[in-house]
Structure formats: structure tokens, C-alpha cells
Amino acid sequence: MTVLQVVALAAVAVTGTATVLMRDVVRQVVVLGFFGLALAVLFLVFAAPDVALSQIVVGSTVVPAMLLLTLVKLHRSRRDG
Amino acid sequence: MSTGARRALVVAGLAGLGLLAVWAVTGLPDFGHPIGRYGVLAPQVALAKRHVTDAVGGVTFDLRGLDTLGEELILFCAAVGATVLLRAERPGEEEATEESQRVPPRPAGALRALGAGLGGPLLVLGAYVVVHGHLTPGGGFQGGVILAAAVLLVYAAGQLIGLEHVRATTLVELAEAIGAAAFVIVAVGGLVFATAAMANFLPFGTSGSLLSGGTIPVLNIAVGVEVAAGITLILTELLGRALFDDREEDS
Amino acid sequence: MSVLPYLVAVWLLAVGLYGVATSRHLVHLVICLSVAQASTYVLLLGVGYRFPGRAPVFADLPPGTSVVDPVVQALTLTDVVVEATVTAVLLALTMRVQRRFGTVDPDQLGALRG
């Protein structure tokens, strides 16, 4: 277990906990982005470049875009009554 | 049940689950020394028999191709399901015309420049990652998402892509269906041309060249098309109006 | 120290499930579900890691060197992309719930009305 792997695991655990404990949804999307980045670094350190590539493109582009668009539509439809 | 009592119950239940799980994982082999022959044999077979240098790509599309077939069909069904659910959300006639007359704010100049500059290279990068999936880390899934991200970038930078004659949403749906069907056809082709379904029946070239690995590059391309089209479809429906639009928009 | 990846996976699962059970907003629930799904990725990759960690790409390695297990990586990478689309289905359902019931608070979505 190298130091880099231990640090990456700790970062994943901390950002995962922060994601769950954040109650404001818009800010939680940002923290989810950090969690995805920590996961990508962990996958790289575990010698899995394919999985890290998947996680980077999915976790930083597609999922935050979908979440923010959903929040916009929810806010708009609630405002319209 | 009040919130406090429910929270206490959840914590107690998760503590019990956590204890059992910790007891289970301490029985696993040490981290870094797995016991199992499959993990040792798989890269050797992928390199020696199939001539692919990216063992993960070889395993995904050949040695465990049936799992990938199932996962790809899950992706197809999820994209179709999300599209159906979101299309039921479409506003009625009045709201639609009102929304189409509402002009969106013009994005900033830097964003437009970035979108114009990065759109093409992203498409090329996505195609590169898809096609070289059996040589370097990459493949259909990753490259397909990059292609969908390229389309999203072009939209976010304010340039709508317009096609005059073909309703381009239909094109995206067609692309997704073709990708999924191509995968299944290649899988059945293994049944027709070789011994079993999902068998690798095209000739393997020399390892390291682009035309190696038999059906693996073909499956990579099929998955890339399908993933790109599926995610573009979902993002189109979430954006509320067609990404590929026939209306005039100031460019 | 050698069970640390597995413990982190168990912790992520527990924390994610706690978030799902005590959530007050359906989108917050979906995000906590993503955190719980990430625990499976960490567990799978932790099980497959073989010391010394060399990535299973033979573009520059001589054939026959011991590499990390590629089978679990194949399972994980397809999983990452597929879960993104499943998240899209859940978000679409959230929008339906908002339109049908007017709220996205799970505590107020008690009865299953037709």
C-alpha cells in the first residue's frame, strides 16, 4: 500500500461523506464533482486507466449536467405552480 | 414514525450491516495478492490469442462479451425509458410557442470562442478513443461519452446545429438503434460464422495494429455510436427542446 | 492497513444508504445513491489489484508480465457509464413526481395514490 493509495482512499472517504451530509442540493452537485475527481485519482492509482477515463468523462460532464438541468426544470415548474 | 426515531433506526441498522461487512472483508485475501487463476490467464489469452494490447478492452468485448451485451442493452433501455418519461413532460401547445419565442440570452464571447475552437477537436478525440479501444485505454463507452460531451459543448456555446430536411432527433434515435442492433448482429454473427454466439470470427491481425483483434474494433464502434446517441438523446430531452433544431437562431 | 480499500468501500456504502434513508429531497437521494454505487467500484478494483500494480495494457510491456486483474476493470468501466444513464431515468421520474404530486420531499410522498 503506497502512501498515494492511502491518501486517495482517504480523499474518497472524506468527499463521499461530505456529499451525503450536504443538504443544499445545488452545492451537493459541486461536491459530487469533487467526489468523482477523487474516485478518478483512486482508479488511476489502482492501475486502472480505462476505469479512470470512464469516471472522468462521466462524473465531470454528463452527471453534473443532467443534475443541474433537472434542478432547473424542477425549480421552474415549482415556480410556475 | 418521527424523523428522530427513524434516523436512530437507520443508524442502528447500518451499524449492524457495517459490522457484518467488516467481518466479511477481513476474510478476503490481502490487498495486492489476489488468489484466482482467471485474472492471470485473461491478459495472457487476450494478448496471445486475440492480439489485442489493451487487455481490458479484450476482456470487455471478447472474453466477457456476454456481460457487455447485457450492459449495453441496459443502457439502451435506460435511454429509451428516460426519453419516454421526459417526453411525457413536454408542455402543451401554448407553452411550446411561448417558449420558442423567448430568446435565450446570448452567451459570453469567451464561451462561444471556446465552443467553436474545441468542438471539432473533441469530436476527433472521441473518435480516436473509440477506434483505439483495443490498443490503448479507451473504447466504445469512454469515447461515446466524449462524443456526446462534444455535442453538449456546442450547444452550451450557443451554436445550434440545424438540418433542413431531416428531423435530427430522429437521426439520433436512429443512430442509437443502429448501434445497439450492430452489437447484437455481431454477437449473432459469432453463432453463424463460428462455433458459438459472441465468438470472435474475424481474422486477428498483428497485435498493435489498428486492424487487430477480430470483432473487437467493430464492437467498439457499435458501442461508441450507441452510447453517444443515447446520452445525446437524454440530454436533448432534458434541455427541453431539440438540440438539433430547424428554427433560425442567430449564429 | 491491507484491508483499507475494503473498509472504505463498506464506509461509502453505509454513508450512501444513510443519505438515502434520511433524505429530504429526491435529487439529494439520487446523488446519495451514486455514492453508494461508487462503493462497489472501490471494492471491485481493490479485489483485483495485484502487487506491483502495472496497468493491463501491453503496448509497452513485454508479454507475460504480471499485471492487475483486467476482468474486474472490465466490469467496473461498463458499470460507470451504465449507472449514469440509470441516474437519468431516476431524474426523469423525479420530474414526473414533481408534476404529479407537487413536491419532491420523500417524507410527504407517503401514500401510493393512483
JSON list of C-alpha atoms in Angstrom, two decimals, chain A residues 15-79:
[
{"chain": "A", "resi": 15, "resn": "THR", "atom": "CA", "xyz": [-15.58, 13.59, -0.10]},
{"chain": "A", "resi": 16, "resn": "GLY", "atom": "CA", "xyz": [-18.16, 10.81, -0.05]},
{"chain": "A", "resi": 17, "resn": "THR", "atom": "CA", "xyz": [-19.16, 11.73, 3.49]},
{"chain": "A", "resi": 18, "resn": "ALA", "atom": "CA", "xyz": [-19.26, 15.41, 2.55]},
{"chain": "A", "resi": 19, "resn": "THR", "atom": "CA", "xyz": [-21.54, 14.64, -0.40]},
{"chain": "A", "resi": 20, "resn": "VAL", "atom": "CA", "xyz": [-24.07, 12.89, 1.78]},
{"chain": "A", "resi": 21, "resn": "LEU", "atom": "CA", "xyz": [-24.02, 15.43, 4.58]},
{"chain": "A", "resi": 22, "resn": "MET", "atom": "CA", "xyz": [-24.53, 18.42, 2.30]},
{"chain": "A", "resi": 23, "resn": "ARG", "atom": "CA", "xyz": [-28.23, 19.18, 2.33]},
{"chain": "A", "resi": 24, "resn": "ASP", "atom": "CA", "xyz": [-28.43, 22.02, -0.19]},
{"chain": "A", "resi": 25, "resn": "VAL", "atom": "CA", "xyz": [-28.82, 20.21, -3.49]},
{"chain": "A", "resi": 26, "resn": "VAL", "atom": "CA", "xyz": [-27.09, 22.70, -5.79]},
{"chain": "A", "resi": 27, "resn": "ARG", "atom": "CA", "xyz": [-23.97, 22.70, -3.65]},
{"chain": "A", "resi": 28, "resn": "GLN", "atom": "CA", "xyz": [-24.16, 18.96, -3.38]},
{"chain": "A", "resi": 29, "resn": "VAL", "atom": "CA", "xyz": [-23.73, 18.73, -7.16]},
{"chain": "A", "resi": 30, "resn": "VAL", "atom": "CA", "xyz": [-20.42, 20.56, -6.84]},
{"chain": "A", "resi": 31, "resn": "VAL", "atom": "CA", "xyz": [-19.25, 18.28, -4.03]},
{"chain": "A", "resi": 32, "resn": "LEU", "atom": "CA", "xyz": [-20.30, 15.31, -6.16]},
{"chain": "A", "resi": 33, "resn": "GLY", "atom": "CA", "xyz": [-17.92, 16.65, -8.78]},
{"chain": "A", "resi": 34, "resn": "PHE", "atom": "CA", "xyz": [-15.11, 16.57, -6.22]},
{"chain": "A", "resi": 35, "resn": "PHE", "atom": "CA", "xyz": [-16.09, 13.04, -5.24]},
{"chain": "A", "resi": 36, "resn": "GLY", "atom": "CA", "xyz": [-15.90, 11.98, -8.88]},
{"chain": "A", "resi": 37, "resn": "LEU", "atom": "CA", "xyz": [-12.47, 13.53, -9.21]},
{"chain": "A", "resi": 38, "resn": "ALA", "atom": "CA", "xyz": [-11.22, 11.74, -6.07]},
{"chain": "A", "resi": 39, "resn": "LEU", "atom": "CA", "xyz": [-12.59, 8.47, -7.45]},
{"chain": "A", "resi": 40, "resn": "ALA", "atom": "CA", "xyz": [-10.80, 9.04, -10.75]},
{"chain": "A", "resi": 41, "resn": "VAL", "atom": "CA", "xyz": [-7.49, 9.62, -8.94]},
{"chain": "A", "resi": 42, "resn": "LEU", "atom": "CA", "xyz": [-8.10, 6.46, -6.90]},
{"chain": "A", "resi": 43, "resn": "PHE", "atom": "CA", "xyz": [-8.73, 4.44, -10.03]},
{"chain": "A", "resi": 44, "resn": "LEU", "atom": "CA", "xyz": [-5.53, 5.77, -11.59]},
{"chain": "A", "resi": 45, "resn": "VAL", "atom": "CA", "xyz": [-3.51, 4.89, -8.51]},
{"chain": "A", "resi": 46, "resn": "PHE", "atom": "CA", "xyz": [-5.00, 1.39, -8.57]},
{"chain": "A", "resi": 47, "resn": "ALA", "atom": "CA", "xyz": [-3.56, 0.91, -12.09]},
{"chain": "A", "resi": 48, "resn": "ALA", "atom": "CA", "xyz": [-6.91, 1.10, -13.89]},
{"chain": "A", "resi": 49, "resn": "PRO", "atom": "CA", "xyz": [-6.62, 3.75, -16.63]},
{"chain": "A", "resi": 50, "resn": "ASP", "atom": "CA", "xyz": [-9.72, 2.60, -18.52]},
{"chain": "A", "resi": 51, "resn": "VAL", "atom": "CA", "xyz": [-11.93, 2.93, -15.49]},
{"chain": "A", "resi": 52, "resn": "ALA", "atom": "CA", "xyz": [-10.39, 6.30, -14.60]},
{"chain": "A", "resi": 53, "resn": "LEU", "atom": "CA", "xyz": [-11.13, 7.57, -18.12]},
{"chain": "A", "resi": 54, "resn": "SER", "atom": "CA", "xyz": [-14.74, 6.41, -17.80]},
{"chain": "A", "resi": 55, "resn": "GLN", "atom": "CA", "xyz": [-15.15, 8.06, -14.43]},
{"chain": "A", "resi": 56, "resn": "ILE", "atom": "CA", "xyz": [-13.63, 11.36, -15.58]},
{"chain": "A", "resi": 57, "resn": "VAL", "atom": "CA", "xyz": [-15.85, 11.78, -18.60]},
{"chain": "A", "resi": 58, "resn": "VAL", "atom": "CA", "xyz": [-19.00, 10.57, -16.89]},
{"chain": "A", "resi": 59, "resn": "GLY", "atom": "CA", "xyz": [-18.55, 12.13, -13.48]},
{"chain": "A", "resi": 60, "resn": "SER", "atom": "CA", "xyz": [-17.48, 15.57, -14.61]},
{"chain": "A", "resi": 61, "resn": "THR", "atom": "CA", "xyz": [-19.51, 16.07, -17.77]},
{"chain": "A", "resi": 62, "resn": "VAL", "atom": "CA", "xyz": [-22.64, 14.02, -18.05]},
{"chain": "A", "resi": 63, "resn": "VAL", "atom": "CA", "xyz": [-23.89, 13.54, -14.48]},
{"chain": "A", "resi": 64, "resn": "PRO", "atom": "CA", "xyz": [-23.49, 17.16, -13.26]},
{"chain": "A", "resi": 65, "resn": "ALA", "atom": "CA", "xyz": [-25.08, 18.40, -16.49]},
{"chain": "A", "resi": 66, "resn": "MET", "atom": "CA", "xyz": [-28.09, 16.12, -16.01]},
{"chain": "A", "resi": 67, "resn": "LEU", "atom": "CA", "xyz": [-28.43, 17.02, -12.34]},
{"chain": "A", "resi": 68, "resn": "LEU", "atom": "CA", "xyz": [-28.28, 20.76, -12.92]},
{"chain": "A", "resi": 69, "resn": "LEU", "atom": "CA", "xyz": [-30.76, 20.58, -15.79]},
{"chain": "A", "resi": 70, "resn": "THR", "atom": "CA", "xyz": [-33.14, 18.58, -13.62]},
{"chain": "A", "resi": 71, "resn": "LEU", "atom": "CA", "xyz": [-32.83, 21.12, -10.82]},
{"chain": "A", "resi": 72, "resn": "VAL", "atom": "CA", "xyz": [-33.55, 23.97, -13.22]},
{"chain": "A", "resi": 73, "resn": "LYS", "atom": "CA", "xyz": [-36.68, 22.27, -14.51]},
{"chain": "A", "resi": 74, "resn": "LEU", "atom": "CA", "xyz": [-37.86, 21.39, -11.02]},
{"chain": "A", "resi": 75, "resn": "HIS", "atom": "CA", "xyz": [-37.36, 24.96, -9.85]},
{"chain": "A", "resi": 76, "resn": "ARG", "atom": "CA", "xyz": [-39.12, 26.34, -12.89]},
{"chain": "A", "resi": 77, "resn": "SER", "atom": "CA", "xyz": [-42.09, 24.04, -12.65]},
{"chain": "A", "resi": 78, "resn": "ARG", "atom": "CA", "xyz": [-42.46, 24.73, -8.94]},
{"chain": "A", "resi": 79, "resn": "ARG", "atom": "CA", "xyz": [-42.33, 28.43, -9.60]}
]
